[in-house]
Structure formats: C-alpha cells, structure tokens
mmCIF file of C-alpha atoms in Angstrom:
data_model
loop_
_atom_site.group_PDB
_atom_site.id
_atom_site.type_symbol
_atom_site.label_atom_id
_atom_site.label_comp_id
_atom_site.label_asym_id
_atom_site.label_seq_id
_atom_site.Cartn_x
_atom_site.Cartn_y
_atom_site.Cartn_z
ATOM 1 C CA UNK A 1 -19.291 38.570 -6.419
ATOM 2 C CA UNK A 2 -21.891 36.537 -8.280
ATOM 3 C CA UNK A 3 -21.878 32.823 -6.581
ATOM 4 C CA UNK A 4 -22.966 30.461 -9.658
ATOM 5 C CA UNK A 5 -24.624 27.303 -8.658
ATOM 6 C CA UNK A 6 -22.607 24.044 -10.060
ATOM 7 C CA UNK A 7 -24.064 22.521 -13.289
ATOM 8 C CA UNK A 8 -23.254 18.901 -11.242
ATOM 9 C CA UNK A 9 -26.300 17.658 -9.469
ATOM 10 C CA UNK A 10 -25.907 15.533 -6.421
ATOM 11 C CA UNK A 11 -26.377 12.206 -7.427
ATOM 12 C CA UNK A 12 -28.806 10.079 -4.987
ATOM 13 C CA UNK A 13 -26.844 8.333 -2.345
ATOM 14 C CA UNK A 14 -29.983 6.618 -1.676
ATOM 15 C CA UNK A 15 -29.916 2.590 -1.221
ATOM 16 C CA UNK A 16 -33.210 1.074 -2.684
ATOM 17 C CA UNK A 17 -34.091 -2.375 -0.944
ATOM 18 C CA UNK A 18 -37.405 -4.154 -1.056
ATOM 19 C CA UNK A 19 -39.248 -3.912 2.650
ATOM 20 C CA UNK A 20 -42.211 -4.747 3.809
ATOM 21 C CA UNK A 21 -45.542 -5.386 0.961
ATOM 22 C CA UNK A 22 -42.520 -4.988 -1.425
ATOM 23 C CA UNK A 23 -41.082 -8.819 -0.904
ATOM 24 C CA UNK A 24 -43.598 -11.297 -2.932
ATOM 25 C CA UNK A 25 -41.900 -14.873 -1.964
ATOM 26 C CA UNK A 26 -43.867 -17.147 -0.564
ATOM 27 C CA UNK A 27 -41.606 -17.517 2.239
ATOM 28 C CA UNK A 28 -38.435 -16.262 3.573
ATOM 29 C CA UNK A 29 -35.450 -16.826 6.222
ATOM 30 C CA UNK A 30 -35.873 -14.421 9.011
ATOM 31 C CA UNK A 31 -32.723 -12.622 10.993
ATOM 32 C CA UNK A 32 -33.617 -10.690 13.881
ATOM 33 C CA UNK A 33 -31.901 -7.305 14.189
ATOM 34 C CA UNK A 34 -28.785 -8.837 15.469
ATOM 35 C CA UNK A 35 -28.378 -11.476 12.759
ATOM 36 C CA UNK A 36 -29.780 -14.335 14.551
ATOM 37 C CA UNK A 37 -31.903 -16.773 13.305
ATOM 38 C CA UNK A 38 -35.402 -17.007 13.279
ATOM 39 C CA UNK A 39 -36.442 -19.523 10.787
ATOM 40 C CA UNK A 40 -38.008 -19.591 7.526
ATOM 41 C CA UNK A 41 -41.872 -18.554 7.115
ATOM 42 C CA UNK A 42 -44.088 -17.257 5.527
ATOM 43 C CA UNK A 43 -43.796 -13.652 4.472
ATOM 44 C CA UNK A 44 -46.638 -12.001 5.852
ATOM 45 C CA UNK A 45 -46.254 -13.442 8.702
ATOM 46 C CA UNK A 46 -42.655 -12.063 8.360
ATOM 47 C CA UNK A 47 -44.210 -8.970 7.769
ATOM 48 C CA UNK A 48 -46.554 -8.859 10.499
ATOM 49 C CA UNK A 49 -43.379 -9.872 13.352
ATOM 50 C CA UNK A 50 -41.851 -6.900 11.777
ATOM 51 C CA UNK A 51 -44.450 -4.621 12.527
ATOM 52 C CA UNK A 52 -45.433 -5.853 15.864
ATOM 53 C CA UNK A 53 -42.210 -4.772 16.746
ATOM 54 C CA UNK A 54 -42.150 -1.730 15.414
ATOM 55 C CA UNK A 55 -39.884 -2.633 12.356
ATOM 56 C CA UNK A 56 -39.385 -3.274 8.913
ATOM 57 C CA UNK A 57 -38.934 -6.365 7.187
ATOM 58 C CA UNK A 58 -35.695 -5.800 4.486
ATOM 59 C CA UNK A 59 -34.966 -8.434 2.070
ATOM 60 C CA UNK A 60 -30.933 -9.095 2.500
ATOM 61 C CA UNK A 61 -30.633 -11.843 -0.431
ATOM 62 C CA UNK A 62 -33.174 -12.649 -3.416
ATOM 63 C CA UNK A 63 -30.575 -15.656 -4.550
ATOM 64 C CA UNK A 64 -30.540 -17.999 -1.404
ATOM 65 C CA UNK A 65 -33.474 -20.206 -1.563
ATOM 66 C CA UNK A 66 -35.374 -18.823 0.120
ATOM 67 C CA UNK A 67 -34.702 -15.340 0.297
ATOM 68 C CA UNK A 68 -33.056 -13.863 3.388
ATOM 69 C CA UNK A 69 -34.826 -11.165 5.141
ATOM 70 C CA UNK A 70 -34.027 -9.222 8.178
ATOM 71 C CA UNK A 71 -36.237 -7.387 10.968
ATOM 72 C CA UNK A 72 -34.644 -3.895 11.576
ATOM 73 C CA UNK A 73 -35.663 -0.396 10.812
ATOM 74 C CA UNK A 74 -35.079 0.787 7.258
ATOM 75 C CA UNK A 75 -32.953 3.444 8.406
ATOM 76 C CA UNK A 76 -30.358 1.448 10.338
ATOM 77 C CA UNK A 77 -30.215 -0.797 7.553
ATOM 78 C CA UNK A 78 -29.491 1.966 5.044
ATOM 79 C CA UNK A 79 -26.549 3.392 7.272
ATOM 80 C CA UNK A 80 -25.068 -0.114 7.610
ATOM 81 C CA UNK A 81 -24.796 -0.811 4.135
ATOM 82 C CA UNK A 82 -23.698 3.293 3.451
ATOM 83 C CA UNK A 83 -20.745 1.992 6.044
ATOM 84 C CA UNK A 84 -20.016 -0.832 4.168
ATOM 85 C CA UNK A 85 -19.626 0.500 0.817
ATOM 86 C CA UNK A 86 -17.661 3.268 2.528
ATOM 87 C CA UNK A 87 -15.312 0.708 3.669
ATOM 88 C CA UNK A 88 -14.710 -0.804 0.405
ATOM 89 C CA UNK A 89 -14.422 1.871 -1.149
ATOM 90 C CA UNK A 90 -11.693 3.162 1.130
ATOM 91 C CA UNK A 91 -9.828 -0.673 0.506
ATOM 92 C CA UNK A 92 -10.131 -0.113 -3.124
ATOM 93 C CA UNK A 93 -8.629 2.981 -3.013
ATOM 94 C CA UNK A 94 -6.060 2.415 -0.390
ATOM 95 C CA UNK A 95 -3.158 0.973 -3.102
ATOM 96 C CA UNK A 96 -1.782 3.352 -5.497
ATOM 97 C CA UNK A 97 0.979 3.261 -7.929
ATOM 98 C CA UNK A 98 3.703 5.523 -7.369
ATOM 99 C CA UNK A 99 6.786 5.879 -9.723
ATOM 100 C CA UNK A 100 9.903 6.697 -9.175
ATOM 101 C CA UNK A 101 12.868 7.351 -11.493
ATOM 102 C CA UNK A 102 16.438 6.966 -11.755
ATOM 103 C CA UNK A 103 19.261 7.772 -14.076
ATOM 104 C CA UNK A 104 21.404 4.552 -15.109
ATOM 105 C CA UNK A 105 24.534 6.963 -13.976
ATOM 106 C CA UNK A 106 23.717 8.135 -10.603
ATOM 107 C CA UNK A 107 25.013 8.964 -7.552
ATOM 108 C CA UNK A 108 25.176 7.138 -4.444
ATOM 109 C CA UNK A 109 23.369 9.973 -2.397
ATOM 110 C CA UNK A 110 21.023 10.296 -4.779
ATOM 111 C CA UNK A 111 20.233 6.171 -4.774
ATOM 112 C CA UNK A 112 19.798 6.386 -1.026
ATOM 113 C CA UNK A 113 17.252 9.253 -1.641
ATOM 114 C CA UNK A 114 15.482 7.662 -4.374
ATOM 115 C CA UNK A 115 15.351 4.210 -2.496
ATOM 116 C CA UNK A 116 14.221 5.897 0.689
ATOM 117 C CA UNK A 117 11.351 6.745 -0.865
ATOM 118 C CA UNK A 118 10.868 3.356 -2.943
ATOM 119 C CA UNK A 119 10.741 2.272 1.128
ATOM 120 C CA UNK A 120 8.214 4.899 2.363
ATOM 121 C CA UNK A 121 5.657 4.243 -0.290
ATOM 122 C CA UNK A 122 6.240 0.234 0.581
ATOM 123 C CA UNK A 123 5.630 0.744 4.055
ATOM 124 C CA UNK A 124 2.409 2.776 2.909
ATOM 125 C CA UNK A 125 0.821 -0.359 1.157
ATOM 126 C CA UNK A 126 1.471 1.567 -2.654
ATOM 127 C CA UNK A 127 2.605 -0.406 -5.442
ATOM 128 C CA UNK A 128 5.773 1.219 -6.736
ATOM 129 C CA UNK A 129 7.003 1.359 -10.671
ATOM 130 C CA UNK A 130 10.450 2.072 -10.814
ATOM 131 C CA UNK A 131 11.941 3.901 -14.207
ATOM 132 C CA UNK A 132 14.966 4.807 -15.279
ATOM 133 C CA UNK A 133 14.965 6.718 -18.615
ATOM 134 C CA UNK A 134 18.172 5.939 -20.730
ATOM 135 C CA UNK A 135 19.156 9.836 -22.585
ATOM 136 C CA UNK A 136 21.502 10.004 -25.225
ATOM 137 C CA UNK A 137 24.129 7.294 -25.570
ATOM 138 C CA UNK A 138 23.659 5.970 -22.327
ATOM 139 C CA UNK A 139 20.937 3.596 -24.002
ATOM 140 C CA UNK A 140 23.833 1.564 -25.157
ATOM 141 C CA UNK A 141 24.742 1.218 -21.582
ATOM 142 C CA UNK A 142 21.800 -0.588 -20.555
ATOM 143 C CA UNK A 143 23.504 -3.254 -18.361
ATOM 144 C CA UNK A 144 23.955 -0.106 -15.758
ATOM 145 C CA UNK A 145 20.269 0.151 -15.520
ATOM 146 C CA UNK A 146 19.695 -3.680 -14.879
ATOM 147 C CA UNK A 147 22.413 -3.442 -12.278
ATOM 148 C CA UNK A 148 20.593 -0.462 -10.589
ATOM 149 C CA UNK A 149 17.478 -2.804 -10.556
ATOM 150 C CA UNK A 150 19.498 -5.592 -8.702
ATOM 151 C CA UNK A 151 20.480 -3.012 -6.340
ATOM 152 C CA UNK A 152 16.778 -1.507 -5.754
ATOM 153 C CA UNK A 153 15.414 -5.339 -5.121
ATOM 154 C CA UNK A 154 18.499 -6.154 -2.930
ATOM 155 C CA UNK A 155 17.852 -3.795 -0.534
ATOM 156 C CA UNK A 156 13.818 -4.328 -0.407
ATOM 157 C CA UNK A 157 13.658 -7.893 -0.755
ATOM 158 C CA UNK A 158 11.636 -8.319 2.921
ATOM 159 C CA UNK A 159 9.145 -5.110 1.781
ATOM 160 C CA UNK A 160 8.523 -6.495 -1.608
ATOM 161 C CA UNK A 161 7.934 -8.655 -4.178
ATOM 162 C CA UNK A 162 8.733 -7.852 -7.741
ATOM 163 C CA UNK A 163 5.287 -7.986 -9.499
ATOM 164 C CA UNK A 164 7.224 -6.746 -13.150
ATOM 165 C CA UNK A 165 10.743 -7.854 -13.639
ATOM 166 C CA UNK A 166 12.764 -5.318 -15.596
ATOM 167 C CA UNK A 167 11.235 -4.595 -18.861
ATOM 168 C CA UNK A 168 12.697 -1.800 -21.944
ATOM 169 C CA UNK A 169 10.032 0.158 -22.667
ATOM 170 C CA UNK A 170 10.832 2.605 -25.298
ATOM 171 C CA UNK A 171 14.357 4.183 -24.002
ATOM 172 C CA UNK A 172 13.295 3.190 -20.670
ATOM 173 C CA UNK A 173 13.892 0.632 -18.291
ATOM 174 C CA UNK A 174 10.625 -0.148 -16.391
ATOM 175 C CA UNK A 175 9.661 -2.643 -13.604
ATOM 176 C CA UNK A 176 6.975 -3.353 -10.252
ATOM 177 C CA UNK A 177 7.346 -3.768 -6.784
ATOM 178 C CA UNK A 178 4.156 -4.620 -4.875
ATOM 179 C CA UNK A 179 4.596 -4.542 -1.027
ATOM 180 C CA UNK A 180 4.570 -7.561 0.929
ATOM 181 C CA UNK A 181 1.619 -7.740 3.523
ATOM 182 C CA UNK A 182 2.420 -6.974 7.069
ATOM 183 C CA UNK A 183 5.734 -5.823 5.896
ATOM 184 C CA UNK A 184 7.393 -9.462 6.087
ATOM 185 C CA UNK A 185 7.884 -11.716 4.034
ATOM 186 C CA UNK A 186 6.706 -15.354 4.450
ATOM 187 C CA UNK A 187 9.973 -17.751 4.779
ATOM 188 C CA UNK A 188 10.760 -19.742 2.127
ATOM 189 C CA UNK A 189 10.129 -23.732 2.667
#
C-alpha cells in the first residue's frame, strides 16, 4: 500500500507578539506575571526587569496609551492565548441549527416524536428551524400547518423563544426557535 502524503500543509499555529527589543514606545504599563500592576516606565527599563528575572517582556495592547506590556515567559504567554482562542472557538461553535420537519397532516405519535426532539436539541443550546413541507393539495390547507406551529410553541414556550414567526417559503411553512438561556425563561413584568 503506497501511503501518499496530503497536498494540505499544516498551517502555522504560531502566535506572533512583539517581546523584548521588538516594543519601540517610549514607555509602557507593566503587569507582572500575575496581572498585577507595576506602573508605567520606560521600556528598557521594562526590558531590563524582564530579564533580571529571567523573562520576557510581551506587549498585551498597542491601543491603550501607553501600551500594556506584561513580564512572563514567551511560552506561557503563547499557551494562554492558544487557550483562549480555543475557548472561543469552542463558544462559537457550540450553537447549531438543527431542522426538523413535519407534515401539516400528522399523527399524534409522530408530533410527540418530532417535538421530543425539537426539546432535546433546546436543552442542547441549538437553534432549531422547524419545516413543514405542504405536498400536493394540502398547500391549500395551510391553516393546518399554522395550527401545528401553535402547538410546537405551546408546548416549548419556557425552552424557547421564537426568533422567526411562521413564514411560507416556497410550499413550505418555515419558522425559529432559539433556546432560552439556562433553560427558563425570565418572568414577564
């Protein structure tokens, strides 16, 4: 079996920041590894502090006047902000829109199945878009989809909040819930 190397290269997951020499400001705000305050001064004195201790001086901010720098090792800084952009990253990604459909002429079993998983991606966080294709003649019938709506919001009104109130799209009926945070909703005043 010939293994064939992947025509994707690794992009560099490496985090550039200024250090050190690299930081020409006159003067900057010092944190100490922990995020206390040192005070603003000059930068090679900055610089200096840094290396007396056996670590770098990384520029944080070039927009606050003046700049904020921090004394830590390069390294550690790097895998701090890696973490953070993981985190984000993971937040970004954690909502999803699921869909799921329903016939205007259904039965109940089959609305309890449908709606039990409307529920199970609410509890998840995911935003949910619920359609319900009209087929055939039924189209003229479309007071049986609205109704199946009502019936969908009804029974999730403390999970969500309609974000897209039923819309015809086409031959279909579409709308949005988007879960409520912490899975309650606020009372009404």
């Amino acid at each position: 079996m010939i293994k064939r190397r992947s025509k994707q290269r690794h992009r560099s997951s490496r985090i550039y920041v200024k250090i050190n020499n690299q930081i020409h400001f006159p003067q900057v705000r010092v944190l100490s590894e922990q995020g206390d305050m040192i005070g603003v001064m000059p930068t090679r004195e900055a610089v200096s502090q840094a290396r007396q201790a056996n670590k770098d001086l990384v520029l944080i901010t070039e927009q606050a006047k003046p700049p904020v720098a921090k004394i830590i090792e390069l390294a550690k800084h790097r895998y701090q902000l890696q973490q953070r952009l993981a985190q984000q990253r993971k937040k970004a990604k954690a909502q999803e829109l699921k869909e799921v459909r329903f016939t205007p002429f259904m039965s109940d079993n089959d609305f309890q199945a449908r709606l039990g998983r409307v529920i199970r991606f609410l509890n998840k966080g995911d935003k949910v878009k619920l359609s319900l294709l009209f087929k055939g003649r039924s189209i003229t019938k479309k007071e049986f989809g609205y109704e199946m709506f009502k019936r969908v919001f009804a029974e999730t009104t403390e999970l969500a909040d309609v974000e897209r109130q039923p819309k015809m799209v086409g031959r279909s009926l579409v709308a949005q819930l988007m879960p409520v945070k912490n899975g309650l909703k606020p009372a009404a005043t």
